[in-house]
Amino acid sequence: MPPKVRLIVIWLVVIFLLYSVINDPERSADIVLALWDVIWGAIANIGTFFEELFTGSIGR
């Protein structure tokens, strides 16, 4: 992607995010919390996988 197009896309995303937060801050907060739950769940599951992998408790 050319640098100018990338810059325009980034600015459009930033403007949209600002508009969304200003327009409906409660819904924006709910979306951020939901995304955080997804990210935290993924990290916890990866940690559990490696813990079970190293301790040899998979399939027991």
PDB file of N, CA, C and O in Angstrom:
ATOM      1  N   MET A   1       0.846  -1.163   0.000  1.00  0.00           N
ATOM      2  CA  MET A   1       0.000   0.000   0.000  1.00  0.00           C
ATOM      3  C   MET A   1       0.905   1.245   0.000  1.00  0.00           C
ATOM      4  O   MET A   1       1.802   1.338   0.829  1.00  0.00           O
ATOM      5  N   PRO A   2       0.645   2.165  -0.893  1.00  0.00           N
ATOM      6  CA  PRO A   2       1.459   3.391  -0.940  1.00  0.00           C
ATOM      7  C   PRO A   2       1.343   4.186   0.369  1.00  0.00           C
ATOM      8  O   PRO A   2       0.303   4.163   1.025  1.00  0.00           O
ATOM      9  N   PRO A   3       2.404   4.891   0.738  1.00  0.00           N
ATOM     10  CA  PRO A   3       2.406   5.617   2.012  1.00  0.00           C
ATOM     11  C   PRO A   3       1.277   6.643   2.149  1.00  0.00           C
ATOM     12  O   PRO A   3       0.705   6.793   3.222  1.00  0.00           O
ATOM     13  N   LYS A   4       0.951   7.341   1.070  1.00  0.00           N
ATOM     14  CA  LYS A   4      -0.117   8.346   1.162  1.00  0.00           C
ATOM     15  C   LYS A   4      -1.475   7.699   1.396  1.00  0.00           C
ATOM     16  O   LYS A   4      -2.283   8.211   2.166  1.00  0.00           O
ATOM     17  N   VAL A   5      -1.714   6.577   0.745  1.00  0.00           N
ATOM     18  CA  VAL A   5      -2.985   5.873   0.941  1.00  0.00           C
ATOM     19  C   VAL A   5      -3.064   5.347   2.370  1.00  0.00           C
ATOM     20  O   VAL A   5      -4.107   5.448   3.017  1.00  0.00           O
ATOM     21  N   ARG A   6      -1.968   4.813   2.881  1.00  0.00           N
ATOM     22  CA  ARG A   6      -1.929   4.310   4.251  1.00  0.00           C
ATOM     23  C   ARG A   6      -2.213   5.442   5.239  1.00  0.00           C
ATOM     24  O   ARG A   6      -2.970   5.265   6.195  1.00  0.00           O
ATOM     25  N   LEU A   7      -1.638   6.602   5.016  1.00  0.00           N
ATOM     26  CA  LEU A   7      -1.853   7.746   5.890  1.00  0.00           C
ATOM     27  C   LEU A   7      -3.317   8.182   5.866  1.00  0.00           C
ATOM     28  O   LEU A   7      -3.908   8.473   6.913  1.00  0.00           O
ATOM     29  N   ILE A   8      -3.919   8.198   4.700  1.00  0.00           N
ATOM     30  CA  ILE A   8      -5.332   8.570   4.575  1.00  0.00           C
ATOM     31  C   ILE A   8      -6.208   7.564   5.303  1.00  0.00           C
ATOM     32  O   ILE A   8      -7.142   7.945   6.023  1.00  0.00           O
ATOM     33  N   VAL A   9      -5.926   6.287   5.152  1.00  0.00           N
ATOM     34  CA  VAL A   9      -6.712   5.246   5.829  1.00  0.00           C
ATOM     35  C   VAL A   9      -6.576   5.375   7.340  1.00  0.00           C
ATOM     36  O   VAL A   9      -7.572   5.275   8.072  1.00  0.00           O
ATOM     37  N   ILE A  10      -5.365   5.619   7.823  1.00  0.00           N
ATOM     38  CA  ILE A  10      -5.160   5.774   9.268  1.00  0.00           C
ATOM     39  C   ILE A  10      -5.953   6.969   9.792  1.00  0.00           C
ATOM     40  O   ILE A  10      -6.626   6.882  10.829  1.00  0.00           O
ATOM     41  N   TRP A  11      -5.911   8.086   9.081  1.00  0.00           N
ATOM     42  CA  TRP A  11      -6.667   9.260   9.508  1.00  0.00           C
ATOM     43  C   TRP A  11      -8.171   8.998   9.484  1.00  0.00           C
ATOM     44  O   TRP A  11      -8.899   9.457  10.380  1.00  0.00           O
ATOM     45  N   LEU A  12      -8.652   8.292   8.495  1.00  0.00           N
ATOM     46  CA  LEU A  12     -10.084   7.967   8.438  1.00  0.00           C
ATOM     47  C   LEU A  12     -10.492   7.094   9.617  1.00  0.00           C
ATOM     48  O   LEU A  12     -11.556   7.302  10.219  1.00  0.00           O
ATOM     49  N   VAL A  13      -9.655   6.139   9.976  1.00  0.00           N
ATOM     50  CA  VAL A  13      -9.952   5.275  11.123  1.00  0.00           C
ATOM     51  C   VAL A  13      -9.955   6.087  12.412  1.00  0.00           C
ATOM     52  O   VAL A  13     -10.852   5.940  13.247  1.00  0.00           O
ATOM     53  N   VAL A  14      -8.975   6.963  12.575  1.00  0.00           N
ATOM     54  CA  VAL A  14      -8.909   7.796  13.784  1.00  0.00           C
ATOM     55  C   VAL A  14     -10.130   8.707  13.876  1.00  0.00           C
ATOM     56  O   VAL A  14     -10.746   8.834  14.944  1.00  0.00           O
ATOM     57  N   ILE A  15     -10.497   9.324  12.785  1.00  0.00           N
ATOM     58  CA  ILE A  15     -11.675  10.201  12.772  1.00  0.00           C
ATOM     59  C   ILE A  15     -12.930   9.414  13.097  1.00  0.00           C
ATOM     60  O   ILE A  15     -13.785   9.862  13.884  1.00  0.00           O
ATOM     61  N   PHE A  16     -13.065   8.216  12.534  1.00  0.00           N
ATOM     62  CA  PHE A  16     -14.235   7.393  12.824  1.00  0.00           C
ATOM     63  C   PHE A  16     -14.288   6.996  14.290  1.00  0.00           C
ATOM     64  O   PHE A  16     -15.350   7.023  14.918  1.00  0.00           O
ATOM     65  N   LEU A  17     -13.132   6.625  14.864  1.00  0.00           N
ATOM     66  CA  LEU A  17     -13.101   6.248  16.278  1.00  0.00           C
ATOM     67  C   LEU A  17     -13.470   7.422  17.174  1.00  0.00           C
ATOM     68  O   LEU A  17     -14.229   7.262  18.135  1.00  0.00           O
ATOM     69  N   LEU A  18     -12.947   8.594  16.872  1.00  0.00           N
ATOM     70  CA  LEU A  18     -13.312   9.781  17.646  1.00  0.00           C
ATOM     71  C   LEU A  18     -14.801  10.089  17.532  1.00  0.00           C
ATOM     72  O   LEU A  18     -15.463  10.408  18.522  1.00  0.00           O
ATOM     73  N   TYR A  19     -15.337   9.993  16.333  1.00  0.00           N
ATOM     74  CA  TYR A  19     -16.765  10.208  16.130  1.00  0.00           C
ATOM     75  C   TYR A  19     -17.592   9.210  16.936  1.00  0.00           C
ATOM     76  O   TYR A  19     -18.577   9.575  17.573  1.00  0.00           O
ATOM     77  N   SER A  20     -17.175   7.959  16.929  1.00  0.00           N
ATOM     78  CA  SER A  20     -17.915   6.928  17.657  1.00  0.00           C
ATOM     79  C   SER A  20     -17.895   7.178  19.159  1.00  0.00           C
ATOM     80  O   SER A  20     -18.918   7.025  19.833  1.00  0.00           O
ATOM     81  N   VAL A  21     -16.747   7.549  19.690  1.00  0.00           N
ATOM     82  CA  VAL A  21     -16.639   7.798  21.132  1.00  0.00           C
ATOM     83  C   VAL A  21     -17.460   9.015  21.527  1.00  0.00           C
ATOM     84  O   VAL A  21     -18.155   9.005  22.548  1.00  0.00           O
ATOM     85  N   ILE A  22     -17.410  10.048  20.736  1.00  0.00           N
ATOM     86  CA  ILE A  22     -18.169  11.267  21.055  1.00  0.00           C
ATOM     87  C   ILE A  22     -19.658  11.019  20.895  1.00  0.00           C
ATOM     88  O   ILE A  22     -20.463  11.491  21.696  1.00  0.00           O
ATOM     89  N   ASN A  23     -20.039  10.265  19.889  1.00  0.00           N
ATOM     90  CA  ASN A  23     -21.453  10.039  19.593  1.00  0.00           C
ATOM     91  C   ASN A  23     -22.122   9.115  20.605  1.00  0.00           C
ATOM     92  O   ASN A  23     -23.258   9.347  21.001  1.00  0.00           O
ATOM     93  N   ASP A  24     -21.447   8.055  21.037  1.00  0.00           N
ATOM     94  CA  ASP A  24     -22.035   7.085  21.967  1.00  0.00           C
ATOM     95  C   ASP A  24     -20.938   6.496  22.862  1.00  0.00           C
ATOM     96  O   ASP A  24     -20.455   5.388  22.619  1.00  0.00           O
ATOM     97  N   PRO A  25     -20.554   7.226  23.916  1.00  0.00           N
ATOM     98  CA  PRO A  25     -19.425   6.774  24.738  1.00  0.00           C
ATOM     99  C   PRO A  25     -19.703   5.477  25.507  1.00  0.00           C
ATOM    100  O   PRO A  25     -18.792   4.680  25.713  1.00  0.00           O
ATOM    101  N   GLU A  26     -20.949   5.246  25.911  1.00  0.00           N
ATOM    102  CA  GLU A  26     -21.247   4.008  26.651  1.00  0.00           C
ATOM    103  C   GLU A  26     -21.060   2.782  25.769  1.00  0.00           C
ATOM    104  O   GLU A  26     -20.486   1.778  26.202  1.00  0.00           O
ATOM    105  N   ARG A  27     -21.544   2.851  24.557  1.00  0.00           N
ATOM    106  CA  ARG A  27     -21.386   1.721  23.636  1.00  0.00           C
ATOM    107  C   ARG A  27     -19.916   1.513  23.294  1.00  0.00           C
ATOM    108  O   ARG A  27     -19.440   0.373  23.193  1.00  0.00           O
ATOM    109  N   SER A  28     -19.175   2.599  23.132  1.00  0.00           N
ATOM    110  CA  SER A  28     -17.741   2.496  22.854  1.00  0.00           C
ATOM    111  C   SER A  28     -17.019   1.807  24.004  1.00  0.00           C
ATOM    112  O   SER A  28     -16.143   0.973  23.793  1.00  0.00           O
ATOM    113  N   ALA A  29     -17.397   2.165  25.234  1.00  0.00           N
ATOM    114  CA  ALA A  29     -16.782   1.533  26.402  1.00  0.00           C
ATOM    115  C   ALA A  29     -17.118   0.045  26.447  1.00  0.00           C
ATOM    116  O   ALA A  29     -16.261  -0.784  26.779  1.00  0.00           O
ATOM    117  N   ASP A  30     -18.354  -0.305  26.112  1.00  0.00           N
ATOM    118  CA  ASP A  30     -18.740  -1.717  26.078  1.00  0.00           C
ATOM    119  C   ASP A  30     -17.928  -2.490  25.039  1.00  0.00           C
ATOM    120  O   ASP A  30     -17.520  -3.630  25.276  1.00  0.00           O
ATOM    121  N   ILE A  31     -17.702  -1.883  23.891  1.00  0.00           N
ATOM    122  CA  ILE A  31     -16.921  -2.537  22.834  1.00  0.00           C
ATOM    123  C   ILE A  31     -15.481  -2.747  23.285  1.00  0.00           C
ATOM    124  O   ILE A  31     -14.906  -3.821  23.084  1.00  0.00           O
ATOM    125  N   VAL A  32     -14.898  -1.726  23.931  1.00  0.00           N
ATOM    126  CA  VAL A  32     -13.522  -1.852  24.415  1.00  0.00           C
ATOM    127  C   VAL A  32     -13.429  -2.955  25.470  1.00  0.00           C
ATOM    128  O   VAL A  32     -12.495  -3.763  25.459  1.00  0.00           O
ATOM    129  N   LEU A  33     -14.392  -3.010  26.383  1.00  0.00           N
ATOM    130  CA  LEU A  33     -14.386  -4.058  27.408  1.00  0.00           C
ATOM    131  C   LEU A  33     -14.532  -5.448  26.784  1.00  0.00           C
ATOM    132  O   LEU A  33     -13.877  -6.394  27.212  1.00  0.00           O
ATOM    133  N   ALA A  34     -15.385  -5.567  25.779  1.00  0.00           N
ATOM    134  CA  ALA A  34     -15.560  -6.858  25.111  1.00  0.00           C
ATOM    135  C   ALA A  34     -14.272  -7.272  24.396  1.00  0.00           C
ATOM    136  O   ALA A  34     -13.869  -8.444  24.463  1.00  0.00           O
ATOM    137  N   LEU A  35     -13.614  -6.328  23.733  1.00  0.00           N
ATOM    138  CA  LEU A  35     -12.350  -6.642  23.069  1.00  0.00           C
ATOM    139  C   LEU A  35     -11.287  -7.034  24.090  1.00  0.00           C
ATOM    140  O   LEU A  35     -10.509  -7.961  23.852  1.00  0.00           O
ATOM    141  N   TRP A  36     -11.253  -6.358  25.229  1.00  0.00           N
ATOM    142  CA  TRP A  36     -10.293  -6.702  26.272  1.00  0.00           C
ATOM    143  C   TRP A  36     -10.542  -8.118  26.785  1.00  0.00           C
ATOM    144  O   TRP A  36      -9.604  -8.872  27.015  1.00  0.00           O
ATOM    145  N   ASP A  37     -11.822  -8.486  26.966  1.00  0.00           N
ATOM    146  CA  ASP A  37     -12.148  -9.842  27.414  1.00  0.00           C
ATOM    147  C   ASP A  37     -11.670 -10.887  26.408  1.00  0.00           C
ATOM    148  O   ASP A  37     -11.152 -11.940  26.789  1.00  0.00           O
ATOM    149  N   VAL A  38     -11.831 -10.601  25.125  1.00  0.00           N
ATOM    150  CA  VAL A  38     -11.383 -11.528  24.085  1.00  0.00           C
ATOM    151  C   VAL A  38      -9.861 -11.671  24.112  1.00  0.00           C
ATOM    152  O   VAL A  38      -9.328 -12.784  24.070  1.00  0.00           O
ATOM    153  N   ILE A  39      -9.169 -10.538  24.195  1.00  0.00           N
ATOM    154  CA  ILE A  39      -7.702 -10.574  24.217  1.00  0.00           C
ATOM    155  C   ILE A  39      -7.207 -11.293  25.460  1.00  0.00           C
ATOM    156  O   ILE A  39      -6.317 -12.142  25.395  1.00  0.00           O
ATOM    157  N   TRP A  40      -7.786 -10.979  26.620  1.00  0.00           N
ATOM    158  CA  TRP A  40      -7.352 -11.606  27.868  1.00  0.00           C
ATOM    159  C   TRP A  40      -7.632 -13.111  27.845  1.00  0.00           C
ATOM    160  O   TRP A  40      -6.821 -13.916  28.304  1.00  0.00           O
ATOM    161  N   GLY A  41      -8.779 -13.504  27.298  1.00  0.00           N
ATOM    162  CA  GLY A  41      -9.105 -14.922  27.187  1.00  0.00           C
ATOM    163  C   GLY A  41      -8.121 -15.660  26.291  1.00  0.00           C
ATOM    164  O   GLY A  41      -7.705 -16.780  26.593  1.00  0.00           O
ATOM    165  N   ALA A  42      -7.732 -15.026  25.188  1.00  0.00           N
ATOM    166  CA  ALA A  42      -6.770 -15.647  24.277  1.00  0.00           C
ATOM    167  C   ALA A  42      -5.413 -15.818  24.962  1.00  0.00           C
ATOM    168  O   ALA A  42      -4.792 -16.884  24.855  1.00  0.00           O
ATOM    169  N   ILE A  43      -4.974 -14.802  25.680  1.00  0.00           N
ATOM    170  CA  ILE A  43      -3.689 -14.895  26.381  1.00  0.00           C
ATOM    171  C   ILE A  43      -3.748 -15.976  27.452  1.00  0.00           C
ATOM    172  O   ILE A  43      -2.805 -16.766  27.607  1.00  0.00           O
ATOM    173  N   ALA A  44      -4.843 -16.033  28.188  1.00  0.00           N
ATOM    174  CA  ALA A  44      -4.982 -17.054  29.231  1.00  0.00           C
ATOM    175  C   ALA A  44      -4.983 -18.460  28.629  1.00  0.00           C
ATOM    176  O   ALA A  44      -4.368 -19.380  29.178  1.00  0.00           O
ATOM    177  N   ASN A  45      -5.663 -18.636  27.515  1.00  0.00           N
ATOM    178  CA  ASN A  45      -5.698 -19.950  26.868  1.00  0.00           C
ATOM    179  C   ASN A  45      -4.331 -20.363  26.325  1.00  0.00           C
ATOM    180  O   ASN A  45      -3.962 -21.543  26.408  1.00  0.00           O
ATOM    181  N   ILE A  46      -3.592 -19.412  25.779  1.00  0.00           N
ATOM    182  CA  ILE A  46      -2.236 -19.724  25.311  1.00  0.00           C
ATOM    183  C   ILE A  46      -1.357 -20.115  26.484  1.00  0.00           C
ATOM    184  O   ILE A  46      -0.587 -21.075  26.414  1.00  0.00           O
ATOM    185  N   GLY A  47      -1.490 -19.383  27.595  1.00  0.00           N
ATOM    186  CA  GLY A  47      -0.735 -19.719  28.795  1.00  0.00           C
ATOM    187  C   GLY A  47      -1.084 -21.097  29.320  1.00  0.00           C
ATOM    188  O   GLY A  47      -0.192 -21.878  29.701  1.00  0.00           O
ATOM    189  N   THR A  48      -2.370 -21.431  29.336  1.00  0.00           N
ATOM    190  CA  THR A  48      -2.805 -22.758  29.780  1.00  0.00           C
ATOM    191  C   THR A  48      -2.252 -23.840  28.862  1.00  0.00           C
ATOM    192  O   THR A  48      -1.803 -24.895  29.330  1.00  0.00           O
ATOM    193  N   PHE A  49      -2.276 -23.597  27.563  1.00  0.00           N
ATOM    194  CA  PHE A  49      -1.753 -24.571  26.613  1.00  0.00           C
ATOM    195  C   PHE A  49      -0.281 -24.871  26.886  1.00  0.00           C
ATOM    196  O   PHE A  49       0.120 -26.031  26.972  1.00  0.00           O
ATOM    197  N   PHE A  50       0.524 -23.816  27.014  1.00  0.00           N
ATOM    198  CA  PHE A  50       1.953 -24.039  27.237  1.00  0.00           C
ATOM    199  C   PHE A  50       2.226 -24.644  28.605  1.00  0.00           C
ATOM    200  O   PHE A  50       3.137 -25.463  28.755  1.00  0.00           O
ATOM    201  N   GLU A  51       1.440 -24.276  29.609  1.00  0.00           N
ATOM    202  CA  GLU A  51       1.618 -24.882  30.926  1.00  0.00           C
ATOM    203  C   GLU A  51       1.349 -26.381  30.864  1.00  0.00           C
ATOM    204  O   GLU A  51       2.113 -27.191  31.393  1.00  0.00           O
ATOM    205  N   GLU A  52       0.262 -26.763  30.197  1.00  0.00           N
ATOM    206  CA  GLU A  52      -0.050 -28.181  30.075  1.00  0.00           C
ATOM    207  C   GLU A  52       0.947 -28.896  29.164  1.00  0.00           C
ATOM    208  O   GLU A  52       1.246 -30.069  29.379  1.00  0.00           O
ATOM    209  N   LEU A  53       1.456 -28.203  28.172  1.00  0.00           N
ATOM    210  CA  LEU A  53       2.443 -28.791  27.284  1.00  0.00           C
ATOM    211  C   LEU A  53       3.740 -29.115  28.034  1.00  0.00           C
ATOM    212  O   LEU A  53       4.300 -30.196  27.874  1.00  0.00           O
ATOM    213  N   PHE A  54       4.184 -28.181  28.860  1.00  0.00           N
ATOM    214  CA  PHE A  54       5.441 -28.379  29.586  1.00  0.00           C
ATOM    215  C   PHE A  54       5.312 -29.329  30.765  1.00  0.00           C
ATOM    216  O   PHE A  54       6.259 -30.002  31.138  1.00  0.00           O
ATOM    217  N   THR A  55       4.117 -29.385  31.373  1.00  0.00           N
ATOM    218  CA  THR A  55       3.953 -30.284  32.510  1.00  0.00           C
ATOM    219  C   THR A  55       3.527 -31.681  32.063  1.00  0.00           C
ATOM    220  O   THR A  55       3.517 -32.600  32.874  1.00  0.00           O
ATOM    221  N   GLY A  56       3.148 -31.823  30.810  1.00  0.00           N
ATOM    222  CA  GLY A  56       2.768 -33.137  30.288  1.00  0.00           C
ATOM    223  C   GLY A  56       1.389 -33.588  30.692  1.00  0.00           C
ATOM    224  O   GLY A  56       1.103 -34.770  30.705  1.00  0.00           O
ATOM    225  N   SER A  57       0.512 -32.648  31.049  1.00  0.00           N
ATOM    226  CA  SER A  57      -0.807 -33.040  31.516  1.00  0.00           C
ATOM    227  C   SER A  57      -1.877 -32.966  30.418  1.00  0.00           C
ATOM    228  O   SER A  57      -3.054 -33.038  30.712  1.00  0.00           O
ATOM    229  N   ILE A  58      -1.482 -32.824  29.159  1.00  0.00           N
ATOM    230  CA  ILE A  58      -2.463 -32.803  28.074  1.00  0.00           C
ATOM    231  C   ILE A  58      -2.984 -34.224  27.856  1.00  0.00           C
ATOM    232  O   ILE A  58      -2.212 -35.167  27.735  1.00  0.00           O
ATOM    233  N   GLY A  59      -4.292 -34.365  27.794  1.00  0.00           N
ATOM    234  CA  GLY A  59      -4.905 -35.653  27.517  1.00  0.00           C
ATOM    235  C   GLY A  59      -5.068 -36.540  28.742  1.00  0.00           C
ATOM    236  O   GLY A  59      -5.424 -37.700  28.616  1.00  0.00           O
ATOM    237  N   ARG A  60      -4.821 -36.023  29.898  1.00  0.00           N
ATOM    238  CA  ARG A  60      -4.984 -36.839  31.112  1.00  0.00           C
ATOM    239  C   ARG A  60      -6.303 -36.609  31.752  1.00  0.00           C
ATOM    240  O   ARG A  60      -6.931 -35.680  31.744  1.00  0.00           O
TER     241      ARG A  60
END
